[in-house]
Amino acid sequence: MNLLNPTHDPARRSWIESANRPETDFPIQNLPFGTFERDGVIRTGVAIGEHAVDLRELLDSGLLTPVSDAAFACEAADGGLHRLMSMPPRYASALRAALSDLLKSDAPQRARMQQHADDLLPRIDTLELRLPCEVGDYTDFLTSLHHTERHGRYKGLADPLPPAFKSLPIAYHGRASSLRVSGGEVRRPHGQYRDANGEIVFGPAPALDFELELAAWIGEGNSLTQPIAVDDACAHIFGYSLLNDWSAKSIQWFEQVLGPFLGKSFHSSLSPWIVTSEALAPFRKAPVARAENDPPLMAHLHGVRDQQEGGLHLELYAHLSTQKLRDSGAIATRITHTHLDNLYWTFAQMVAHHTSNGCNLRTGDLLGSGTISGADDAARACITELTNAGRDPLRLPNGETRTALEDGDEIVLTARATKAGAVSIGFGECRGRVAPALAFATHESEKAA
Amino acid sequence: MNLLNPTHDPARRSWIESANRPETDFPIQNLPFGTFERDGVIRTGVAIGEHAVDLRELLDSGLLTPVSDAAFACEAADGGLHRLMSMPPRYASALRAALSDLLKSDAPQRARMQQHADDLLPRIDTLELRLPCEVGDYTDFLTSLHHTERHGRYKGLADPLPPAFKSLPIAYHGRASSLRVSGGEVRRPHGQYRDANGEIVFGPAPALDFELELAAWIGEGNSLTQPIAVDDACAHIFGYSLLNDWSAKSIQWFEQVLGPFLGKSFHSSLSPWIVTSEALAPFRKAPVARAENDPPLMAHLHGVRDQQEGGLHLELYAHLSTQKLRDSGAIATRITHTHLDNLYWTFAQMVAHHTSNGCNLRTGDLLGSGTISGADDAARACITELTNAGRDPLRLPNGETRTALEDGDEIVLTARATKAGAVSIGFGECRGRVAPALAFATHESEKAA
C-alpha cells in the first residue's frame, strides 16, 4: 500500500479551489481522516482544502460504486473511524482512491457533488472536531537523542544518555483518558512539587511546558504473544497526528520514580486529522544512519525495508502566542523548527520493540515519538530546552520573556511533509491555550459550597 | 452506600447450599459481579456459592420488580458491566438487595428459581469467565513501604525509600491491552536484558516474577479538570479484584528509564469477580497510622472518613505449584500471607491523588495497589523479596528451589475479608501458569515460513 499510485500524482488537482492553494495542508494528495459532530451526531470525514467530505453523506449519495471495497470502507467509517482502521489497509486505500477520483478537477461527478455540497462538503471551520479515534492505550516514547542528552545534562548526570537509549526505543505508558483534540483550553494542574526553598508544597504547577511530538495511530492490531516484525510494522500504522505532550515539569521532577504520571496526565492534545501512511508514501526516506561507534542494531529491530524508508521528509514547527501578543494584533511567534530525522528510532522500530515481548497493540492505540528536538538551537522542541532549563529565557518580539508557559499562552504545532517533485502535505493544527488553575476543593463539602 | 444493610446480615443464609459452606468465597453476603460467555454470547452474573446468577436470565424471568432500580440495574448489566458500573451506586446496590432477597433461605421465589436453575443459576465451573469489564486506563501504584524499601536495598541505594514516597502514592500508567482474566497461560516474554557477563542480549526473559496486588475498579468517573475529594473517592470505587502484575525483572532492570514498560506489559492477570465496595463495608477499618516522624499528610489527601475507615480487614495469599509438585499430586504451596494494612496509602488517597491534577478517571479504569508486601518474611509478596533478590532461594516441600518462576510454575492468588461478627467473604482465584517462550520470528518472512 505504500507504493505510489494515482492518488499521489502531483499533477492531480481538485475542483475544490481551496485544495489547490500552495499553503493548504489538505491538497487532494493528502485526504486525511477525522471525526466530528454534526447536529449532535458523530460523523467521520476526509479533509480537502477548507472542506471535509462527510462520509455518511457520501455513503447515502450513491456516488461510490456499490459493493466495492470503497463503499464497504465508507460504511465501516460510519459513526467513528475505529472499524475502518481495524480493517486491512486496502479498504481505506480503496476509499482514498475513490475520493481522489471524485474530487479531482475533471471528475464527472463534480456537478452532482456541488449540488449537495452543503451536506456533503461542509466547511471544516463549521464542524465540531473530535478526537479522530478513541484511544485504547497511549504509549509515549523517548527517541530524540538531543532531547534526552539535554535533559540528562540539566540534571547534572555524568552520562546524560541512559545506557539503554541506543539499544531500544525507551518508552512509558501514557494516560489515554485525558487526550483531547486540538483547540480547547489546557487547564493548569495542581500538584505536589518542591518550591524555591526545597519545601514540598501543593498548588498550581509553576513550570508548565509543551512538547512537540508526532504520534502514530495503530490500524490492524496484533494478538497477545504475537510480535509484529519490524518490516511488517508499517502495515499496522494507519496514520499520524501531531501530539502536544503538555508537561508540568515541577510536578514531574518531584513525583517521578516509576516514570511520568500526574506531570503529564492532566491533558495531552492531538491534531484532529489522521494523515494516512499511504498519503505519506511519497515522503518516505532512509532514517538517519546510526553512528559508527553505536552498538549494533539487534536483529529484531533491523528491517531491510525500514532501513531504506523508515524515515519521513517531515518538518515540524511550534508557535507561541501570548495574551499581550494577541492583544497587539501580532501573530504567533515560531519558536521551534525541527525535522523527523531527529528521531534516533523509526516508528516501525517502536512498533517492533513494543510488541517484542508479545504485548498486543489494538486498533486506535497511539504511539508518541517523544519530543522531536534536534541538535540546532532552533530545533529544541520544548521550552525547557529552548531556555536551557530556565537559564536563558525565551525572548518574544514584544519584549516579553518566558522560562515556562504562563496562563493565556497558546501553543500551535504544525508540520509539513515536503519533497522535490511531490505536492507538500500538512497535518493541520494542534492548538491549546493555557487556562489558569481552578480553585482546589480539598473536601467534598467545599465543592458543594 | 457503605452503611450496613440487610444484605450484610451475618445470620442470612442461602437456599443454595454451596453458598453456606464456611470455606466458600461467595456466601450470600458477598454477591460479586462478573462477566462470562455462554453459548457465544457475553453475559454478566453474580456469584453465589458454586453458582452464578445469569443476569440476562434473571431479567427475563420476571423475578425482579418491574420499573425498579434493581430491574433497571439488571438491564444495564446486559452484555457487559460497564454501564451498570457507570451509574450512581444505588442501582448496583438495589440489584444486590434484590438478589440477596431472592437467594436467602426463606425466599418465597425459591421454587420458581429452582425450576429455571439450569438457565438462571449455572455452575461457575461450566462458564467461560471473561475480564469483568473492559479496562480503559490501568494505573499501578507503589504503596507498600516494605516492598519499596526492600527493592531500594537490593539496588544498593543509600536511601532505599524515594523522597516522594511518604508525600504521595507513587504510581505509573500500566498497559491495559494485555490484562487477562485468571486462568490462562502466561507466555514467557522475549526482551533485552544484561546477561551474567553484562552483555546486552535479546531472548526469553530469565527472571520472571509474580506480584500480589489488589486492584480497584472505577465506577462513576470524573470530568477532566474536576478532582475527586478523598472522602468522596469511595463512592467512585465500584469494587475490587485480585491482580497479578507478572514482571520480567531482567527486562525491567535494563529498560527502566521512564518506568516499567515491556517488563510488565506482556500479561497481567485479574481475578474474574468484582467484590463490591458495598460487600466489603463490614470489613472497613482505620488505615495503619503514619509514623510520628512521617511528613504531615497534605490536606487534599486527608479525609476524615478515610482516616476512620479507609482500610480493610483483608488477608491476601499467594500459592505456588510446580510441574513436579503437581505430578506428585501435591497441592500448591502457600508462599505469601500478607494483609492490606501493609499499604501506606488507602485507595481513597490513590483516587484523590490520581485526580488531583484534574486527570479524569473513567468507568472501568483499574487502580492497582502495588505489591502488598509486609515487614514479616511470610508477607513478602513477590519472589524477588521472598528470595532476598535471589540470595536465599525459595525451598519447596519436594526439595525444588526457585529464585524466579520457571516454565510450568503456577501462581494462585486468593484473599479473604474477615472480621469477628461478620461472615467472611473471598475474592475467588487469580491463577496463571508460566508457559515456555515461543520461537521468535525476527522477520515477516520467518513468520510466513
mmCIF file of N, CA and C in Angstrom, chain A residues 137 139 162 164 167-168 170-178 180 187 189-190 192 194 200 202 224-225 227 229 232 254 256-259 261-262 265-266 298-302 353-354 356-357 359-362 365 438 440 442-444 447, chain B residues 137 139 162-164 167-168 170-178 180 187 189-190 192 200 202 224-227 229 232 254 256-259 261-262 265-266 298-302 353-354 356-357 359-362 365 438 440 442-444 447:
data_model
loop_
_atom_site.group_PDB
_atom_site.id
_atom_site.type_symbol
_atom_site.label_atom_id
_atom_site.label_comp_id
_atom_site.label_asym_id
_atom_site.label_seq_id
_atom_site.Cartn_x
_atom_site.Cartn_y
_atom_site.Cartn_z
ATOM 1 N N ASP A 137 -4.828 2.244 24.392
ATOM 2 C CA ASP A 137 -3.609 2.516 25.154
ATOM 3 C C ASP A 137 -2.783 3.561 24.423
ATOM 4 N N THR A 139 1.027 5.112 24.295
ATOM 5 C CA THR A 139 2.416 4.901 24.681
ATOM 6 C C THR A 139 3.229 6.096 24.220
ATOM 7 N N PRO A 162 20.828 7.627 28.948
ATOM 8 C CA PRO A 162 20.666 6.363 29.682
ATOM 9 C C PRO A 162 21.284 5.208 28.904
ATOM 10 N N ALA A 164 20.364 2.347 28.084
ATOM 11 C CA ALA A 164 19.518 1.608 27.152
ATOM 12 C C ALA A 164 19.195 2.405 25.883
ATOM 13 N N SER A 167 20.055 0.982 22.580
ATOM 14 C CA SER A 167 19.736 -0.438 22.408
ATOM 15 C C SER A 167 18.260 -0.659 22.103
ATOM 16 N N LEU A 168 17.431 0.245 22.589
ATOM 17 C CA LEU A 168 15.988 0.086 22.388
ATOM 18 C C LEU A 168 15.321 1.451 22.491
ATOM 19 N N ILE A 170 13.281 3.762 24.214
ATOM 20 C CA ILE A 170 12.737 3.884 25.573
ATOM 21 C C ILE A 170 11.305 4.410 25.502
ATOM 22 N N ALA A 171 10.448 3.891 26.360
ATOM 23 C CA ALA A 171 9.047 4.312 26.328
ATOM 24 C C ALA A 171 8.403 4.143 27.689
ATOM 25 N N TYR A 172 7.255 4.787 27.835
ATOM 26 C CA TYR A 172 6.423 4.573 29.019
ATOM 27 C C TYR A 172 4.974 4.628 28.582
ATOM 28 N N HIS A 173 4.111 4.071 29.427
ATOM 29 C CA HIS A 173 2.681 4.141 29.155
ATOM 30 C C HIS A 173 2.172 5.526 29.545
ATOM 31 N N GLY A 174 1.388 6.147 28.671
ATOM 32 C CA GLY A 174 0.791 7.445 28.969
ATOM 33 C C GLY A 174 -0.671 7.287 29.354
ATOM 34 N N ARG A 175 -1.309 8.403 29.643
ATOM 35 C CA ARG A 175 -2.710 8.390 30.069
ATOM 36 C C ARG A 175 -3.615 8.636 28.863
ATOM 37 N N ALA A 176 -4.480 7.679 28.571
ATOM 38 C CA ALA A 176 -5.351 7.820 27.400
ATOM 39 C C ALA A 176 -6.569 8.702 27.686
ATOM 40 N N SER A 177 -7.066 8.681 28.917
ATOM 41 C CA SER A 177 -8.356 9.342 29.184
ATOM 42 C C SER A 177 -8.305 10.850 28.997
ATOM 43 N N SER A 178 -7.125 11.448 29.186
ATOM 44 C CA SER A 178 -7.038 12.905 29.127
ATOM 45 C C SER A 178 -6.488 13.406 27.788
ATOM 46 N N ARG A 180 -7.058 14.973 24.340
ATOM 47 C CA ARG A 180 -8.123 15.835 23.832
ATOM 48 C C ARG A 180 -7.747 16.342 22.443
ATOM 49 N N ARG A 187 -6.060 23.288 31.103
ATOM 50 C CA ARG A 187 -6.165 23.812 32.472
ATOM 51 C C ARG A 187 -4.871 23.558 33.234
ATOM 52 N N PRO A 189 -2.624 22.451 35.959
ATOM 53 C CA PRO A 189 -2.946 21.481 37.019
ATOM 54 C C PRO A 189 -2.399 21.895 38.385
ATOM 55 N N HIS A 190 -3.022 21.386 39.423
ATOM 56 C CA HIS A 190 -2.431 21.395 40.753
ATOM 57 C C HIS A 190 -1.509 20.187 40.898
ATOM 58 N N GLN A 192 1.934 18.360 43.617
ATOM 59 C CA GLN A 192 2.995 18.491 44.623
ATOM 60 C C GLN A 192 4.315 18.749 43.923
ATOM 61 N N ARG A 194 8.520 20.740 44.711
ATOM 62 C CA ARG A 194 9.413 21.437 45.642
ATOM 63 C C ARG A 194 9.467 22.904 45.246
ATOM 64 N N ILE A 200 8.230 20.827 50.113
ATOM 65 C CA ILE A 200 7.223 20.157 49.297
ATOM 66 C C ILE A 200 5.894 20.870 49.506
ATOM 67 N N PHE A 202 1.805 21.904 47.712
ATOM 68 C CA PHE A 202 0.756 21.508 46.778
ATOM 69 C C PHE A 202 0.081 22.770 46.266
ATOM 70 N N LEU A 224 -2.042 -10.971 21.515
ATOM 71 C CA LEU A 224 -1.110 -11.166 22.625
ATOM 72 C C LEU A 224 -0.215 -12.368 22.315
ATOM 73 N N THR A 225 1.056 -12.245 22.579
ATOM 74 C CA THR A 225 2.128 -13.240 22.360
ATOM 75 C C THR A 225 2.623 -13.273 20.909
ATOM 76 N N PRO A 227 4.421 -11.032 18.332
ATOM 77 C CA PRO A 227 5.099 -9.771 17.976
ATOM 78 C C PRO A 227 4.895 -9.389 16.511
ATOM 79 N N ALA A 229 6.797 -8.033 13.267
ATOM 80 C CA ALA A 229 8.156 -7.895 12.729
ATOM 81 C C ALA A 229 8.355 -6.468 12.225
ATOM 82 N N ASP A 232 7.096 -5.412 8.947
ATOM 83 C CA ASP A 232 5.645 -5.513 8.784
ATOM 84 C C ASP A 232 4.940 -4.399 9.559
ATOM 85 N N PHE A 254 9.310 16.011 40.902
ATOM 86 C CA PHE A 254 9.146 15.505 42.263
ATOM 87 C C PHE A 254 8.576 14.088 42.289
ATOM 88 N N GLN A 256 8.503 11.698 39.941
ATOM 89 C CA GLN A 256 8.996 10.671 39.034
ATOM 90 C C GLN A 256 9.898 9.639 39.690
ATOM 91 N N VAL A 257 9.330 8.493 39.981
ATOM 92 C CA VAL A 257 10.087 7.341 40.461
ATOM 93 C C VAL A 257 9.923 6.212 39.442
ATOM 94 N N LEU A 258 8.674 6.004 39.041
ATOM 95 C CA LEU A 258 8.358 4.978 38.046
ATOM 96 C C LEU A 258 7.885 5.625 36.753
ATOM 97 N N GLY A 259 8.432 6.790 36.426
ATOM 98 C CA GLY A 259 8.083 7.454 35.171
ATOM 99 C C GLY A 259 7.086 8.575 35.364
ATOM 100 N N PHE A 261 3.775 10.763 35.481
ATOM 101 C CA PHE A 261 2.411 10.392 35.873
ATOM 102 C C PHE A 261 1.552 11.662 35.873
ATOM 103 N N LEU A 262 1.361 12.293 37.035
ATOM 104 C CA LEU A 262 0.482 13.465 37.075
ATOM 105 C C LEU A 262 1.097 14.672 36.365
ATOM 106 N N SER A 265 -0.533 13.716 32.893
ATOM 107 C CA SER A 265 -1.863 13.139 32.675
ATOM 108 C C SER A 265 -3.007 14.144 32.773
ATOM 109 N N PHE A 266 -2.692 15.439 32.964
ATOM 110 C CA PHE A 266 -3.791 16.418 33.074
ATOM 111 C C PHE A 266 -4.366 16.782 31.709
ATOM 112 N N MET A 298 20.055 -4.649 16.960
ATOM 113 C CA MET A 298 19.688 -6.055 17.138
ATOM 114 C C MET A 298 18.771 -6.509 15.996
ATOM 115 N N ALA A 299 18.815 -7.812 15.732
ATOM 116 C CA ALA A 299 18.114 -8.362 14.567
ATOM 117 C C ALA A 299 16.627 -8.022 14.569
ATOM 118 N N HIS A 300 15.996 -8.082 15.751
ATOM 119 C CA HIS A 300 14.540 -7.881 15.765
ATOM 120 C C HIS A 300 14.167 -6.414 15.576
ATOM 121 N N LEU A 301 15.157 -5.518 15.561
ATOM 122 C CA LEU A 301 14.877 -4.103 15.302
ATOM 123 C C LEU A 301 15.437 -3.671 13.953
ATOM 124 N N HIS A 302 15.983 -4.613 13.228
ATOM 125 C CA HIS A 302 16.576 -4.318 11.922
ATOM 126 C C HIS A 302 15.664 -4.805 10.810
ATOM 127 N N HIS A 353 9.607 -3.059 18.769
ATOM 128 C CA HIS A 353 10.040 -3.154 20.169
ATOM 129 C C HIS A 353 8.836 -3.343 21.095
ATOM 130 N N HIS A 354 7.805 -2.538 20.879
ATOM 131 C CA HIS A 354 6.623 -2.551 21.751
ATOM 132 C C HIS A 354 5.993 -3.937 21.823
ATOM 133 N N SER A 356 7.641 -6.780 20.989
ATOM 134 C CA SER A 356 8.663 -7.837 21.041
ATOM 135 C C SER A 356 8.481 -8.755 22.244
ATOM 136 N N ASN A 357 7.809 -8.271 23.278
ATOM 137 C CA ASN A 357 7.542 -9.119 24.454
ATOM 138 C C ASN A 357 6.176 -9.799 24.344
ATOM 139 N N CYS A 359 3.405 -8.093 23.734
ATOM 140 C CA CYS A 359 2.345 -7.125 24.062
ATOM 141 C C CYS A 359 1.483 -6.875 22.825
ATOM 142 N N ASN A 360 0.179 -6.871 23.022
ATOM 143 C CA ASN A 360 -0.730 -6.643 21.901
ATOM 144 C C ASN A 360 -1.060 -5.166 21.746
ATOM 145 N N LEU A 361 -0.943 -4.686 20.510
ATOM 146 C CA LEU A 361 -1.431 -3.353 20.159
ATOM 147 C C LEU A 361 -2.836 -3.528 19.586
ATOM 148 N N ARG A 362 -3.689 -2.561 19.892
ATOM 149 C CA ARG A 362 -5.065 -2.639 19.404
ATOM 150 C C ARG A 362 -5.367 -1.451 18.486
ATOM 151 N N ASP A 365 -4.777 2.424 19.223
ATOM 152 C CA ASP A 365 -3.673 2.715 20.145
ATOM 153 C C ASP A 365 -2.801 3.805 19.525
ATOM 154 N N LEU A 438 -7.919 26.136 38.392
ATOM 155 C CA LEU A 438 -9.180 26.317 39.119
ATOM 156 C C LEU A 438 -8.896 26.325 40.619
ATOM 157 N N PHE A 440 -9.023 24.853 44.179
ATOM 158 C CA PHE A 440 -8.979 23.430 44.513
ATOM 159 C C PHE A 440 -9.863 23.145 45.727
ATOM 160 N N THR A 442 -10.565 20.827 48.451
ATOM 161 C CA THR A 442 -9.924 19.704 49.130
ATOM 162 C C THR A 442 -10.946 18.714 49.654
ATOM 163 N N HIS A 443 -12.081 19.223 50.054
ATOM 164 C CA HIS A 443 -13.089 18.331 50.599
ATOM 165 C C HIS A 443 -14.396 18.493 49.842
ATOM 166 N N GLU A 444 -15.159 17.423 49.851
ATOM 167 C CA GLU A 444 -16.418 17.391 49.133
ATOM 168 C C GLU A 444 -17.304 18.557 49.566
ATOM 169 N N LYS A 447 -16.719 21.605 47.685
ATOM 170 C CA LYS A 447 -17.235 21.522 46.321
ATOM 171 C C LYS A 447 -18.703 21.917 46.294
ATOM 172 N N ASP B 137 -8.104 2.860 31.197
ATOM 173 C CA ASP B 137 -6.727 3.088 31.640
ATOM 174 C C ASP B 137 -6.458 2.260 32.886
ATOM 175 N N THR B 139 -3.796 1.932 36.005
ATOM 176 C CA THR B 139 -2.753 2.609 36.757
ATOM 177 C C THR B 139 -2.246 1.670 37.835
ATOM 178 N N PRO B 162 12.229 6.284 48.009
ATOM 179 C CA PRO B 162 12.277 7.517 47.221
ATOM 180 C C PRO B 162 11.723 8.684 48.040
ATOM 181 N N PRO B 163 12.275 9.896 47.863
ATOM 182 C CA PRO B 163 11.847 11.056 48.658
ATOM 183 C C PRO B 163 10.332 11.292 48.615
ATOM 184 N N ALA B 164 9.698 10.980 47.494
ATOM 185 C CA ALA B 164 8.268 11.291 47.370
ATOM 186 C C ALA B 164 7.373 10.265 48.069
ATOM 187 N N SER B 167 5.007 11.391 50.677
ATOM 188 C CA SER B 167 4.258 12.605 50.345
ATOM 189 C C SER B 167 3.086 12.319 49.423
ATOM 190 N N LEU B 168 3.218 11.299 48.611
ATOM 191 C CA LEU B 168 2.162 10.973 47.647
ATOM 192 C C LEU B 168 2.258 9.502 47.293
ATOM 193 N N ILE B 170 3.027 6.944 44.960
ATOM 194 C CA ILE B 170 3.754 6.848 43.682
ATOM 195 C C ILE B 170 3.010 5.896 42.743
ATOM 196 N N ALA B 171 2.968 6.252 41.479
ATOM 197 C CA ALA B 171 2.246 5.422 40.516
ATOM 198 C C ALA B 171 2.820 5.581 39.125
ATOM 199 N N TYR B 172 2.425 4.659 38.262
ATOM 200 C CA TYR B 172 2.751 4.769 36.833
ATOM 201 C C TYR B 172 1.578 4.190 36.063
ATOM 202 N N HIS B 173 1.527 4.585 34.780
ATOM 203 C CA HIS B 173 0.489 4.043 33.916
ATOM 204 C C HIS B 173 0.902 2.641 33.477
ATOM 205 N N GLY B 174 -0.032 1.705 33.541
ATOM 206 C CA GLY B 174 0.230 0.341 33.099
ATOM 207 C C GLY B 174 -0.403 0.094 31.741
ATOM 208 N N ARG B 175 -0.225 -1.108 31.239
ATOM 209 C CA ARG B 175 -0.740 -1.459 29.922
ATOM 210 C C ARG B 175 -2.100 -2.131 30.080
ATOM 211 N N ALA B 176 -3.129 -1.571 29.483
ATOM 212 C CA ALA B 176 -4.474 -2.129 29.625
ATOM 213 C C ALA B 176 -4.726 -3.287 28.663
ATOM 214 N N SER B 177 -4.125 -3.249 27.479
ATOM 215 C CA SER B 177 -4.497 -4.223 26.444
ATOM 216 C C SER B 177 -4.141 -5.652 26.829
ATOM 217 N N SER B 178 -3.116 -5.824 27.659
ATOM 218 C CA SER B 178 -2.665 -7.177 27.970
ATOM 219 C C SER B 178 -3.175 -7.673 29.324
ATOM 220 N N ARG B 180 -5.587 -9.806 31.393
ATOM 221 C CA ARG B 180 -6.342 -11.008 31.051
ATOM 222 C C ARG B 180 -6.977 -11.571 32.316
ATOM 223 N N ARG B 187 2.576 -16.379 28.877
ATOM 224 C CA ARG B 187 3.685 -16.718 27.980
ATOM 225 C C ARG B 187 4.942 -15.966 28.398
ATOM 226 N N PRO B 189 7.967 -13.849 28.128
ATOM 227 C CA PRO B 189 8.258 -12.890 27.053
ATOM 228 C C PRO B 189 9.717 -12.919 26.617
ATOM 229 N N HIS B 190 9.973 -12.481 25.391
ATOM 230 C CA HIS B 190 11.318 -12.123 24.959
ATOM 231 C C HIS B 190 11.598 -10.679 25.383
ATOM 232 N N GLN B 192 15.110 -7.520 25.901
ATOM 233 C CA GLN B 192 16.523 -7.178 26.044
ATOM 234 C C GLN B 192 16.870 -7.116 27.530
ATOM 235 N N ILE B 200 24.455 -7.011 26.659
ATOM 236 C CA ILE B 200 23.034 -6.813 26.352
ATOM 237 C C ILE B 200 22.620 -7.860 25.329
ATOM 238 N N PHE B 202 19.162 -10.332 23.629
ATOM 239 C CA PHE B 202 17.717 -10.409 23.415
ATOM 240 C C PHE B 202 17.320 -11.865 23.422
ATOM 241 N N LEU B 224 -12.623 15.755 33.261
ATOM 242 C CA LEU B 224 -11.297 16.377 33.202
ATOM 243 C C LEU B 224 -11.356 17.730 33.900
ATOM 244 N N THR B 225 -10.360 18.028 34.675
ATOM 245 C CA THR B 225 -10.186 19.264 35.479
ATOM 246 C C THR B 225 -10.968 19.249 36.797
ATOM 247 N N GLN B 226 -11.704 18.151 37.089
ATOM 248 C CA GLN B 226 -12.532 18.109 38.304
ATOM 249 C C GLN B 226 -12.048 17.001 39.238
ATOM 250 N N PRO B 227 -11.140 17.321 40.152
ATOM 251 C CA PRO B 227 -10.605 16.295 41.064
ATOM 252 C C PRO B 227 -11.699 15.657 41.935
ATOM 253 N N ALA B 229 -12.558 14.506 45.647
ATOM 254 C CA ALA B 229 -12.094 14.720 47.025
ATOM 255 C C ALA B 229 -11.912 13.367 47.713
ATOM 256 N N ASP B 232 -14.774 11.535 49.077
ATOM 257 C CA ASP B 232 -15.785 11.154 48.101
ATOM 258 C C ASP B 232 -15.299 9.998 47.232
ATOM 259 N N PHE B 254 16.793 -3.440 32.828
ATOM 260 C CA PHE B 254 17.557 -2.821 31.740
ATOM 261 C C PHE B 254 16.788 -1.657 31.104
ATOM 262 N N GLN B 256 14.289 0.234 32.242
ATOM 263 C CA GLN B 256 13.583 1.216 33.061
ATOM 264 C C GLN B 256 14.286 2.569 33.151
ATOM 265 N N VAL B 257 13.808 3.512 32.380
ATOM 266 C CA VAL B 257 14.260 4.898 32.466
ATOM 267 C C VAL B 257 13.057 5.765 32.841
ATOM 268 N N LEU B 258 11.963 5.514 32.144
ATOM 269 C CA LEU B 258 10.720 6.243 32.415
ATOM 270 C C LEU B 258 9.668 5.310 32.996
ATOM 271 N N GLY B 259 10.121 4.337 33.790
ATOM 272 C CA GLY B 259 9.183 3.435 34.438
ATOM 273 C C GLY B 259 9.082 2.100 33.737
ATOM 274 N N PHE B 261 7.857 -0.953 31.519
ATOM 275 C CA PHE B 261 7.214 -0.978 30.199
ATOM 276 C C PHE B 261 7.093 -2.442 29.753
ATOM 277 N N LEU B 262 8.031 -2.922 28.925
ATOM 278 C CA LEU B 262 7.900 -4.295 28.419
ATOM 279 C C LEU B 262 8.108 -5.335 29.509
ATOM 280 N N SER B 265 4.274 -5.438 30.436
ATOM 281 C CA SER B 265 3.140 -5.332 29.515
ATOM 282 C C SER B 265 2.830 -6.608 28.755
ATOM 283 N N PHE B 266 3.551 -7.692 29.025
ATOM 284 C CA PHE B 266 3.280 -8.943 28.302
ATOM 285 C C PHE B 266 2.044 -9.657 28.821
ATOM 286 N N MET B 298 -0.866 15.918 53.547
ATOM 287 C CA MET B 298 -1.388 17.146 52.953
ATOM 288 C C MET B 298 -2.913 17.132 52.961
ATOM 289 N N ALA B 299 -3.476 18.332 52.990
ATOM 290 C CA ALA B 299 -4.937 18.470 53.151
ATOM 291 C C ALA B 299 -5.721 17.695 52.095
ATOM 292 N N HIS B 300 -5.247 17.728 50.852
ATOM 293 C CA HIS B 300 -6.036 17.085 49.784
ATOM 294 C C HIS B 300 -5.951 15.563 49.835
ATOM 295 N N LEU B 301 -5.089 15.028 50.702
ATOM 296 C CA LEU B 301 -5.024 13.569 50.867
ATOM 297 C C LEU B 301 -5.560 13.140 52.231
ATOM 298 N N HIS B 302 -6.065 14.092 52.969
ATOM 299 C CA HIS B 302 -6.574 13.809 54.312
ATOM 300 C C HIS B 302 -8.103 13.860 54.305
ATOM 301 N N HIS B 353 -5.277 11.469 44.839
ATOM 302 C CA HIS B 353 -4.008 11.886 44.236
ATOM 303 C C HIS B 353 -4.088 11.829 42.715
ATOM 304 N N HIS B 354 -4.624 10.726 42.189
ATOM 305 C CA HIS B 354 -4.681 10.494 40.744
ATOM 306 C C HIS B 354 -5.434 11.623 40.034
ATOM 307 N N SER B 356 -5.936 14.676 41.399
ATOM 308 C CA SER B 356 -5.619 15.987 41.974
ATOM 309 C C SER B 356 -5.105 16.969 40.913
ATOM 310 N N ASN B 357 -4.587 16.449 39.816
ATOM 311 C CA ASN B 357 -4.138 17.333 38.730
ATOM 312 C C ASN B 357 -5.238 17.541 37.695
ATOM 313 N N CYS B 359 -6.829 15.012 36.265
ATOM 314 C CA CYS B 359 -6.930 13.821 35.407
ATOM 315 C C CYS B 359 -8.286 13.147 35.613
ATOM 316 N N ASN B 360 -8.906 12.774 34.524
ATOM 317 C CA ASN B 360 -10.215 12.121 34.613
ATOM 318 C C ASN B 360 -10.083 10.611 34.675
ATOM 319 N N LEU B 361 -10.779 10.021 35.634
ATOM 320 C CA LEU B 361 -10.930 8.570 35.694
ATOM 321 C C LEU B 361 -12.244 8.223 35.005
ATOM 322 N N ARG B 362 -12.237 7.106 34.314
ATOM 323 C CA ARG B 362 -13.443 6.679 33.606
ATOM 324 C C ARG B 362 -13.919 5.332 34.141
ATOM 325 N N ASP B 365 -11.835 1.967 34.628
ATOM 326 C CA ASP B 365 -10.411 2.166 34.892
ATOM 327 C C ASP B 365 -10.013 1.324 36.101
ATOM 328 N N LEU B 438 7.732 -18.588 23.121
ATOM 329 C CA LEU B 438 7.566 -19.043 21.742
ATOM 330 C C LEU B 438 8.855 -18.761 20.971
ATOM 331 N N PHE B 440 10.981 -16.903 18.330
ATOM 332 C CA PHE B 440 10.808 -15.505 17.933
ATOM 333 C C PHE B 440 11.092 -15.332 16.446
ATOM 334 N N THR B 442 12.008 -12.990 13.794
ATOM 335 C CA THR B 442 12.548 -11.644 13.663
ATOM 336 C C THR B 442 12.019 -10.936 12.432
ATOM 337 N N HIS B 443 11.788 -11.687 11.387
ATOM 338 C CA HIS B 443 11.314 -11.073 10.150
ATOM 339 C C HIS B 443 10.017 -11.718 9.692
ATOM 340 N N GLU B 444 9.264 -10.943 8.957
ATOM 341 C CA GLU B 444 7.964 -11.381 8.478
ATOM 342 C C GLU B 444 8.103 -12.690 7.693
ATOM 343 N N LYS B 447 7.965 -15.641 9.779
ATOM 344 C CA LYS B 447 6.612 -15.905 10.270
ATOM 345 C C LYS B 447 5.830 -16.700 9.234
#
